[in-house]
Amino acid sequence: MDWNRVEGNWKQVKGKVKEQWGKLTDDDLDVINGKRDQLEGKIQERYGYQKDQTKKDIDDWYGRQTW
């Protein structure tokens, strides 16, 4: 998985992230700034997911994107 694509296009991608994980605030997304580890942490914090579940959800979401 090439996460660099997400980091490089974060301004465009964060809308899709917010659609998937609506509990993330705009401030959260600004802090995350495309960093996968930050995204995982915020999803775990907001949704109470375990680390493995969060990684799987992000991988699934990334795989569904049409770049």
PDB file of N, CA, C and O in Angstrom:
ATOM      1  N   MET A   1       0.848  -1.180   0.000  1.00  0.00           N
ATOM      2  CA  MET A   1       0.000   0.000   0.000  1.00  0.00           C
ATOM      3  C   MET A   1       0.890   1.240   0.000  1.00  0.00           C
ATOM      4  O   MET A   1       1.813   1.352   0.778  1.00  0.00           O
ATOM      5  N   ASP A   2       0.579   2.174  -0.864  1.00  0.00           N
ATOM      6  CA  ASP A   2       1.381   3.386  -0.988  1.00  0.00           C
ATOM      7  C   ASP A   2       0.667   4.544  -0.286  1.00  0.00           C
ATOM      8  O   ASP A   2      -0.107   5.271  -0.898  1.00  0.00           O
ATOM      9  N   TRP A   3       0.924   4.688   0.990  1.00  0.00           N
ATOM     10  CA  TRP A   3       0.253   5.713   1.784  1.00  0.00           C
ATOM     11  C   TRP A   3       0.697   7.107   1.387  1.00  0.00           C
ATOM     12  O   TRP A   3       0.039   8.096   1.687  1.00  0.00           O
ATOM     13  N   ASN A   4       1.831   7.227   0.681  1.00  0.00           N
ATOM     14  CA  ASN A   4       2.318   8.537   0.248  1.00  0.00           C
ATOM     15  C   ASN A   4       1.283   9.275  -0.595  1.00  0.00           C
ATOM     16  O   ASN A   4       1.227  10.502  -0.582  1.00  0.00           O
ATOM     17  N   ARG A   5       0.474   8.522  -1.306  1.00  0.00           N
ATOM     18  CA  ARG A   5      -0.579   9.130  -2.125  1.00  0.00           C
ATOM     19  C   ARG A   5      -1.570   9.882  -1.241  1.00  0.00           C
ATOM     20  O   ARG A   5      -2.026  10.966  -1.580  1.00  0.00           O
ATOM     21  N   VAL A   6      -1.896   9.302  -0.095  1.00  0.00           N
ATOM     22  CA  VAL A   6      -2.819   9.948   0.834  1.00  0.00           C
ATOM     23  C   VAL A   6      -2.167  11.194   1.426  1.00  0.00           C
ATOM     24  O   VAL A   6      -2.774  12.268   1.457  1.00  0.00           O
ATOM     25  N   GLU A   7      -0.927  11.062   1.888  1.00  0.00           N
ATOM     26  CA  GLU A   7      -0.227  12.206   2.486  1.00  0.00           C
ATOM     27  C   GLU A   7      -0.104  13.357   1.499  1.00  0.00           C
ATOM     28  O   GLU A   7      -0.314  14.513   1.853  1.00  0.00           O
ATOM     29  N   GLY A   8       0.235  13.050   0.252  1.00  0.00           N
ATOM     30  CA  GLY A   8       0.452  14.086  -0.743  1.00  0.00           C
ATOM     31  C   GLY A   8      -0.810  14.805  -1.171  1.00  0.00           C
ATOM     32  O   GLY A   8      -0.757  15.938  -1.649  1.00  0.00           O
ATOM     33  N   ASN A   9      -1.942  14.147  -1.025  1.00  0.00           N
ATOM     34  CA  ASN A   9      -3.218  14.726  -1.448  1.00  0.00           C
ATOM     35  C   ASN A   9      -4.180  14.886  -0.279  1.00  0.00           C
ATOM     36  O   ASN A   9      -5.389  14.774  -0.434  1.00  0.00           O
ATOM     37  N   TRP A  10      -3.634  15.146   0.904  1.00  0.00           N
ATOM     38  CA  TRP A  10      -4.449  15.153   2.111  1.00  0.00           C
ATOM     39  C   TRP A  10      -5.627  16.109   2.033  1.00  0.00           C
ATOM     40  O   TRP A  10      -6.725  15.786   2.482  1.00  0.00           O
ATOM     41  N   LYS A  11      -5.452  17.276   1.452  1.00  0.00           N
ATOM     42  CA  LYS A  11      -6.563  18.233   1.400  1.00  0.00           C
ATOM     43  C   LYS A  11      -7.758  17.646   0.650  1.00  0.00           C
ATOM     44  O   LYS A  11      -8.904  17.874   1.031  1.00  0.00           O
ATOM     45  N   GLN A  12      -7.503  16.894  -0.406  1.00  0.00           N
ATOM     46  CA  GLN A  12      -8.583  16.273  -1.158  1.00  0.00           C
ATOM     47  C   GLN A  12      -9.104  15.017  -0.464  1.00  0.00           C
ATOM     48  O   GLN A  12     -10.290  14.722  -0.492  1.00  0.00           O
ATOM     49  N   VAL A  13      -8.197  14.283   0.173  1.00  0.00           N
ATOM     50  CA  VAL A  13      -8.549  12.991   0.766  1.00  0.00           C
ATOM     51  C   VAL A  13      -9.318  13.143   2.071  1.00  0.00           C
ATOM     52  O   VAL A  13     -10.164  12.314   2.400  1.00  0.00           O
ATOM     53  N   LYS A  14      -9.066  14.213   2.808  1.00  0.00           N
ATOM     54  CA  LYS A  14      -9.679  14.288   4.133  1.00  0.00           C
ATOM     55  C   LYS A  14     -11.202  14.339   4.087  1.00  0.00           C
ATOM     56  O   LYS A  14     -11.847  13.885   5.019  1.00  0.00           O
ATOM     57  N   GLY A  15     -11.795  14.795   3.000  1.00  0.00           N
ATOM     58  CA  GLY A  15     -13.251  14.731   2.860  1.00  0.00           C
ATOM     59  C   GLY A  15     -13.743  13.295   2.811  1.00  0.00           C
ATOM     60  O   GLY A  15     -14.763  12.952   3.419  1.00  0.00           O
ATOM     61  N   LYS A  16     -13.002  12.443   2.105  1.00  0.00           N
ATOM     62  CA  LYS A  16     -13.361  11.028   2.038  1.00  0.00           C
ATOM     63  C   LYS A  16     -13.171  10.360   3.388  1.00  0.00           C
ATOM     64  O   LYS A  16     -13.941   9.484   3.768  1.00  0.00           O
ATOM     65  N   VAL A  17     -12.134  10.763   4.104  1.00  0.00           N
ATOM     66  CA  VAL A  17     -11.893  10.223   5.445  1.00  0.00           C
ATOM     67  C   VAL A  17     -13.048  10.605   6.362  1.00  0.00           C
ATOM     68  O   VAL A  17     -13.556   9.788   7.120  1.00  0.00           O
ATOM     69  N   LYS A  18     -13.488  11.845   6.258  1.00  0.00           N
ATOM     70  CA  LYS A  18     -14.587  12.319   7.116  1.00  0.00           C
ATOM     71  C   LYS A  18     -15.902  11.594   6.783  1.00  0.00           C
ATOM     72  O   LYS A  18     -16.705  11.328   7.667  1.00  0.00           O
ATOM     73  N   GLU A  19     -16.098  11.259   5.498  1.00  0.00           N
ATOM     74  CA  GLU A  19     -17.288  10.485   5.132  1.00  0.00           C
ATOM     75  C   GLU A  19     -17.268   9.117   5.807  1.00  0.00           C
ATOM     76  O   GLU A  19     -18.293   8.635   6.278  1.00  0.00           O
ATOM     77  N   GLN A  20     -16.103   8.491   5.841  1.00  0.00           N
ATOM     78  CA  GLN A  20     -15.965   7.157   6.418  1.00  0.00           C
ATOM     79  C   GLN A  20     -16.017   7.186   7.944  1.00  0.00           C
ATOM     80  O   GLN A  20     -16.631   6.335   8.558  1.00  0.00           O
ATOM     81  N   TRP A  21     -15.331   8.144   8.535  1.00  0.00           N
ATOM     82  CA  TRP A  21     -15.228   8.232   9.997  1.00  0.00           C
ATOM     83  C   TRP A  21     -15.728   9.606  10.425  1.00  0.00           C
ATOM     84  O   TRP A  21     -14.953  10.509  10.709  1.00  0.00           O
ATOM     85  N   GLY A  22     -17.031   9.758  10.483  1.00  0.00           N
ATOM     86  CA  GLY A  22     -17.673  11.038  10.751  1.00  0.00           C
ATOM     87  C   GLY A  22     -17.430  11.614  12.135  1.00  0.00           C
ATOM     88  O   GLY A  22     -17.674  12.795  12.360  1.00  0.00           O
ATOM     89  N   LYS A  23     -16.959  10.798  13.064  1.00  0.00           N
ATOM     90  CA  LYS A  23     -16.687  11.309  14.407  1.00  0.00           C
ATOM     91  C   LYS A  23     -15.390  12.109  14.463  1.00  0.00           C
ATOM     92  O   LYS A  23     -15.129  12.780  15.462  1.00  0.00           O
ATOM     93  N   LEU A  24     -14.580  12.023  13.420  1.00  0.00           N
ATOM     94  CA  LEU A  24     -13.344  12.814  13.384  1.00  0.00           C
ATOM     95  C   LEU A  24     -13.692  14.263  13.073  1.00  0.00           C
ATOM     96  O   LEU A  24     -14.456  14.541  12.150  1.00  0.00           O
ATOM     97  N   THR A  25     -13.147  15.169  13.839  1.00  0.00           N
ATOM     98  CA  THR A  25     -13.437  16.590  13.642  1.00  0.00           C
ATOM     99  C   THR A  25     -12.472  17.182  12.612  1.00  0.00           C
ATOM    100  O   THR A  25     -11.455  16.575  12.268  1.00  0.00           O
ATOM    101  N   ASP A  26     -12.789  18.378  12.148  1.00  0.00           N
ATOM    102  CA  ASP A  26     -11.889  19.079  11.235  1.00  0.00           C
ATOM    103  C   ASP A  26     -10.537  19.329  11.898  1.00  0.00           C
ATOM    104  O   ASP A  26      -9.494  19.227  11.249  1.00  0.00           O
ATOM    105  N   ASP A  27     -10.572  19.629  13.191  1.00  0.00           N
ATOM    106  CA  ASP A  27      -9.316  19.815  13.926  1.00  0.00           C
ATOM    107  C   ASP A  27      -8.511  18.520  13.963  1.00  0.00           C
ATOM    108  O   ASP A  27      -7.288  18.544  13.804  1.00  0.00           O
ATOM    109  N   ASP A  28      -9.194  17.391  14.177  1.00  0.00           N
ATOM    110  CA  ASP A  28      -8.504  16.093  14.150  1.00  0.00           C
ATOM    111  C   ASP A  28      -7.814  15.900  12.808  1.00  0.00           C
ATOM    112  O   ASP A  28      -6.650  15.505  12.748  1.00  0.00           O
ATOM    113  N   LEU A  29      -8.542  16.181  11.739  1.00  0.00           N
ATOM    114  CA  LEU A  29      -8.003  15.969  10.401  1.00  0.00           C
ATOM    115  C   LEU A  29      -6.826  16.900  10.115  1.00  0.00           C
ATOM    116  O   LEU A  29      -5.873  16.499   9.445  1.00  0.00           O
ATOM    117  N   ASP A  30      -6.871  18.111  10.648  1.00  0.00           N
ATOM    118  CA  ASP A  30      -5.744  19.036  10.483  1.00  0.00           C
ATOM    119  C   ASP A  30      -4.506  18.511  11.206  1.00  0.00           C
ATOM    120  O   ASP A  30      -3.393  18.600  10.690  1.00  0.00           O
ATOM    121  N   VAL A  31      -4.702  17.954  12.393  1.00  0.00           N
ATOM    122  CA  VAL A  31      -3.579  17.410  13.170  1.00  0.00           C
ATOM    123  C   VAL A  31      -3.024  16.155  12.489  1.00  0.00           C
ATOM    124  O   VAL A  31      -1.811  15.966  12.410  1.00  0.00           O
ATOM    125  N   ILE A  32      -3.904  15.311  11.986  1.00  0.00           N
ATOM    126  CA  ILE A  32      -3.494  14.061  11.329  1.00  0.00           C
ATOM    127  C   ILE A  32      -2.618  14.366  10.118  1.00  0.00           C
ATOM    128  O   ILE A  32      -1.585  13.729   9.912  1.00  0.00           O
ATOM    129  N   ASN A  33      -3.051  15.324   9.308  1.00  0.00           N
ATOM    130  CA  ASN A  33      -2.282  15.812   8.163  1.00  0.00           C
ATOM    131  C   ASN A  33      -1.750  14.692   7.273  1.00  0.00           C
ATOM    132  O   ASN A  33      -0.627  14.760   6.779  1.00  0.00           O
ATOM    133  N   GLY A  34      -2.536  13.642   7.091  1.00  0.00           N
ATOM    134  CA  GLY A  34      -2.160  12.565   6.179  1.00  0.00           C
ATOM    135  C   GLY A  34      -1.311  11.475   6.786  1.00  0.00           C
ATOM    136  O   GLY A  34      -1.009  10.494   6.115  1.00  0.00           O
ATOM    137  N   LYS A  35      -0.945  11.593   8.029  1.00  0.00           N
ATOM    138  CA  LYS A  35      -0.090  10.596   8.674  1.00  0.00           C
ATOM    139  C   LYS A  35      -0.938   9.401   9.119  1.00  0.00           C
ATOM    140  O   LYS A  35      -1.870   9.551   9.906  1.00  0.00           O
ATOM    141  N   ARG A  36      -0.590   8.232   8.621  1.00  0.00           N
ATOM    142  CA  ARG A  36      -1.390   7.051   8.919  1.00  0.00           C
ATOM    143  C   ARG A  36      -1.429   6.739  10.414  1.00  0.00           C
ATOM    144  O   ARG A  36      -2.489   6.408  10.953  1.00  0.00           O
ATOM    145  N   ASP A  37      -0.298   6.824  11.085  1.00  0.00           N
ATOM    146  CA  ASP A  37      -0.285   6.494  12.517  1.00  0.00           C
ATOM    147  C   ASP A  37      -1.160   7.449  13.313  1.00  0.00           C
ATOM    148  O   ASP A  37      -1.841   7.048  14.258  1.00  0.00           O
ATOM    149  N   GLN A  38      -1.192   8.716  12.901  1.00  0.00           N
ATOM    150  CA  GLN A  38      -2.060   9.694  13.566  1.00  0.00           C
ATOM    151  C   GLN A  38      -3.533   9.362  13.307  1.00  0.00           C
ATOM    152  O   GLN A  38      -4.362   9.468  14.204  1.00  0.00           O
ATOM    153  N   LEU A  39      -3.840   8.968  12.063  1.00  0.00           N
ATOM    154  CA  LEU A  39      -5.215   8.593  11.715  1.00  0.00           C
ATOM    155  C   LEU A  39      -5.654   7.384  12.539  1.00  0.00           C
ATOM    156  O   LEU A  39      -6.757   7.379  13.104  1.00  0.00           O
ATOM    157  N   GLU A  40      -4.786   6.379  12.619  1.00  0.00           N
ATOM    158  CA  GLU A  40      -5.122   5.195  13.411  1.00  0.00           C
ATOM    159  C   GLU A  40      -5.408   5.575  14.863  1.00  0.00           C
ATOM    160  O   GLU A  40      -6.386   5.110  15.451  1.00  0.00           O
ATOM    161  N   GLY A  41      -4.570   6.407  15.434  1.00  0.00           N
ATOM    162  CA  GLY A  41      -4.746   6.809  16.827  1.00  0.00           C
ATOM    163  C   GLY A  41      -6.049   7.549  17.069  1.00  0.00           C
ATOM    164  O   GLY A  41      -6.749   7.293  18.053  1.00  0.00           O
ATOM    165  N   LYS A  42      -6.382   8.468  16.168  1.00  0.00           N
ATOM    166  CA  LYS A  42      -7.627   9.235  16.344  1.00  0.00           C
ATOM    167  C   LYS A  42      -8.860   8.359  16.168  1.00  0.00           C
ATOM    168  O   LYS A  42      -9.860   8.529  16.873  1.00  0.00           O
ATOM    169  N   ILE A  43      -8.800   7.420  15.228  1.00  0.00           N
ATOM    170  CA  ILE A  43      -9.944   6.508  15.049  1.00  0.00           C
ATOM    171  C   ILE A  43     -10.110   5.649  16.299  1.00  0.00           C
ATOM    172  O   ILE A  43     -11.234   5.465  16.781  1.00  0.00           O
ATOM    173  N   GLN A  44      -9.004   5.150  16.831  1.00  0.00           N
ATOM    174  CA  GLN A  44      -9.080   4.351  18.059  1.00  0.00           C
ATOM    175  C   GLN A  44      -9.670   5.178  19.196  1.00  0.00           C
ATOM    176  O   GLN A  44     -10.522   4.699  19.952  1.00  0.00           O
ATOM    177  N   GLU A  45      -9.236   6.419  19.305  1.00  0.00           N
ATOM    178  CA  GLU A  45      -9.710   7.303  20.373  1.00  0.00           C
ATOM    179  C   GLU A  45     -11.201   7.600  20.242  1.00  0.00           C
ATOM    180  O   GLU A  45     -11.957   7.520  21.207  1.00  0.00           O
ATOM    181  N   ARG A  46     -11.637   7.957  19.039  1.00  0.00           N
ATOM    182  CA  ARG A  46     -13.034   8.369  18.836  1.00  0.00           C
ATOM    183  C   ARG A  46     -14.022   7.207  18.839  1.00  0.00           C
ATOM    184  O   ARG A  46     -15.161   7.356  19.265  1.00  0.00           O
ATOM    185  N   TYR A  47     -13.581   6.048  18.302  1.00  0.00           N
ATOM    186  CA  TYR A  47     -14.493   4.925  18.138  1.00  0.00           C
ATOM    187  C   TYR A  47     -14.271   3.796  19.136  1.00  0.00           C
ATOM    188  O   TYR A  47     -15.084   2.869  19.215  1.00  0.00           O
ATOM    189  N   GLY A  48     -13.164   3.837  19.862  1.00  0.00           N
ATOM    190  CA  GLY A  48     -12.875   2.785  20.825  1.00  0.00           C
ATOM    191  C   GLY A  48     -12.472   1.471  20.188  1.00  0.00           C
ATOM    192  O   GLY A  48     -12.633   0.412  20.789  1.00  0.00           O
ATOM    193  N   TYR A  49     -11.955   1.522  18.966  1.00  0.00           N
ATOM    194  CA  TYR A  49     -11.521   0.315  18.265  1.00  0.00           C
ATOM    195  C   TYR A  49     -10.170  -0.156  18.778  1.00  0.00           C
ATOM    196  O   TYR A  49      -9.363   0.637  19.246  1.00  0.00           O
ATOM    197  N   GLN A  50      -9.931  -1.451  18.631  1.00  0.00           N
ATOM    198  CA  GLN A  50      -8.622  -2.027  18.899  1.00  0.00           C
ATOM    199  C   GLN A  50      -7.692  -1.704  17.729  1.00  0.00           C
ATOM    200  O   GLN A  50      -8.148  -1.454  16.608  1.00  0.00           O
ATOM    201  N   LYS A  51      -6.391  -1.749  17.975  1.00  0.00           N
ATOM    202  CA  LYS A  51      -5.405  -1.398  16.958  1.00  0.00           C
ATOM    203  C   LYS A  51      -5.549  -2.256  15.698  1.00  0.00           C
ATOM    204  O   LYS A  51      -5.515  -1.739  14.580  1.00  0.00           O
ATOM    205  N   ASP A  52      -5.719  -3.576  15.859  1.00  0.00           N
ATOM    206  CA  ASP A  52      -5.841  -4.466  14.700  1.00  0.00           C
ATOM    207  C   ASP A  52      -7.078  -4.142  13.870  1.00  0.00           C
ATOM    208  O   ASP A  52      -7.024  -4.156  12.640  1.00  0.00           O
ATOM    209  N   GLN A  53      -8.193  -3.863  14.548  1.00  0.00           N
ATOM    210  CA  GLN A  53      -9.426  -3.521  13.842  1.00  0.00           C
ATOM    211  C   GLN A  53      -9.257  -2.216  13.074  1.00  0.00           C
ATOM    212  O   GLN A  53      -9.697  -2.087  11.939  1.00  0.00           O
ATOM    213  N   THR A  54      -8.599  -1.259  13.684  1.00  0.00           N
ATOM    214  CA  THR A  54      -8.385   0.033  13.038  1.00  0.00           C
ATOM    215  C   THR A  54      -7.527  -0.125  11.798  1.00  0.00           C
ATOM    216  O   THR A  54      -7.849   0.433  10.735  1.00  0.00           O
ATOM    217  N   LYS A  55      -6.441  -0.880  11.894  1.00  0.00           N
ATOM    218  CA  LYS A  55      -5.576  -1.109  10.735  1.00  0.00           C
ATOM    219  C   LYS A  55      -6.355  -1.756   9.595  1.00  0.00           C
ATOM    220  O   LYS A  55      -6.229  -1.362   8.444  1.00  0.00           O
ATOM    221  N   LYS A  56      -7.172  -2.763   9.923  1.00  0.00           N
ATOM    222  CA  LYS A  56      -7.974  -3.449   8.907  1.00  0.00           C
ATOM    223  C   LYS A  56      -8.976  -2.491   8.260  1.00  0.00           C
ATOM    224  O   LYS A  56      -9.140  -2.483   7.043  1.00  0.00           O
ATOM    225  N   ASP A  57      -9.642  -1.687   9.075  1.00  0.00           N
ATOM    226  CA  ASP A  57     -10.624  -0.734   8.539  1.00  0.00           C
ATOM    227  C   ASP A  57      -9.969   0.266   7.594  1.00  0.00           C
ATOM    228  O   ASP A  57     -10.524   0.586   6.542  1.00  0.00           O
ATOM    229  N   ILE A  58      -8.798   0.759   7.963  1.00  0.00           N
ATOM    230  CA  ILE A  58      -8.100   1.717   7.105  1.00  0.00           C
ATOM    231  C   ILE A  58      -7.655   1.042   5.811  1.00  0.00           C
ATOM    232  O   ILE A  58      -7.804   1.609   4.723  1.00  0.00           O
ATOM    233  N   ASP A  59      -7.120  -0.171   5.919  1.00  0.00           N
ATOM    234  CA  ASP A  59      -6.714  -0.911   4.715  1.00  0.00           C
ATOM    235  C   ASP A  59      -7.908  -1.143   3.797  1.00  0.00           C
ATOM    236  O   ASP A  59      -7.805  -0.971   2.568  1.00  0.00           O
ATOM    237  N   ASP A  60      -9.039  -1.550   4.369  1.00  0.00           N
ATOM    238  CA  ASP A  60     -10.252  -1.779   3.571  1.00  0.00           C
ATOM    239  C   ASP A  60     -10.705  -0.498   2.894  1.00  0.00           C
ATOM    240  O   ASP A  60     -11.052  -0.489   1.707  1.00  0.00           O
ATOM    241  N   TRP A  61     -10.718   0.596   3.647  1.00  0.00           N
ATOM    242  CA  TRP A  61     -11.123   1.892   3.101  1.00  0.00           C
ATOM    243  C   TRP A  61     -10.187   2.306   1.960  1.00  0.00           C
ATOM    244  O   TRP A  61     -10.648   2.709   0.900  1.00  0.00           O
ATOM    245  N   TYR A  62      -8.891   2.180   2.186  1.00  0.00           N
ATOM    246  CA  TYR A  62      -7.894   2.566   1.180  1.00  0.00           C
ATOM    247  C   TYR A  62      -8.097   1.749  -0.098  1.00  0.00           C
ATOM    248  O   TYR A  62      -8.036   2.289  -1.199  1.00  0.00           O
ATOM    249  N   GLY A  63      -8.357   0.462   0.056  1.00  0.00           N
ATOM    250  CA  GLY A  63      -8.550  -0.415  -1.095  1.00  0.00           C
ATOM    251  C   GLY A  63      -9.775  -0.086  -1.919  1.00  0.00           C
ATOM    252  O   GLY A  63      -9.827  -0.388  -3.113  1.00  0.00           O
ATOM    253  N   ARG A  64     -10.758   0.533  -1.303  1.00  0.00           N
ATOM    254  CA  ARG A  64     -11.997   0.916  -2.016  1.00  0.00           C
ATOM    255  C   ARG A  64     -11.887   2.232  -2.762  1.00  0.00           C
ATOM    256  O   ARG A  64     -12.754   2.581  -3.554  1.00  0.00           O
ATOM    257  N   GLN A  65     -10.831   2.989  -2.501  1.00  0.00           N
ATOM    258  CA  GLN A  65     -10.697   4.304  -3.118  1.00  0.00           C
ATOM    259  C   GLN A  65     -10.328   4.166  -4.589  1.00  0.00           C
ATOM    260  O   GLN A  65      -9.569   3.294  -4.976  1.00  0.00           O
ATOM    261  N   THR A  66     -10.902   5.036  -5.398  1.00  0.00           N
ATOM    262  CA  THR A  66     -10.558   5.081  -6.825  1.00  0.00           C
ATOM    263  C   THR A  66      -9.683   6.290  -7.049  1.00  0.00           C
ATOM    264  O   THR A  66     -10.151   7.424  -7.074  1.00  0.00           O
ATOM    265  N   TRP A  67      -8.402   6.058  -7.119  1.00  0.00           N
ATOM    266  CA  TRP A  67      -7.438   7.135  -7.269  1.00  0.00           C
ATOM    267  C   TRP A  67      -7.323   7.411  -8.721  1.00  0.00           C
ATOM    268  O   TRP A  67      -6.809   7.992  -9.386  1.00  0.00           O
TER     269      TRP A  67
END
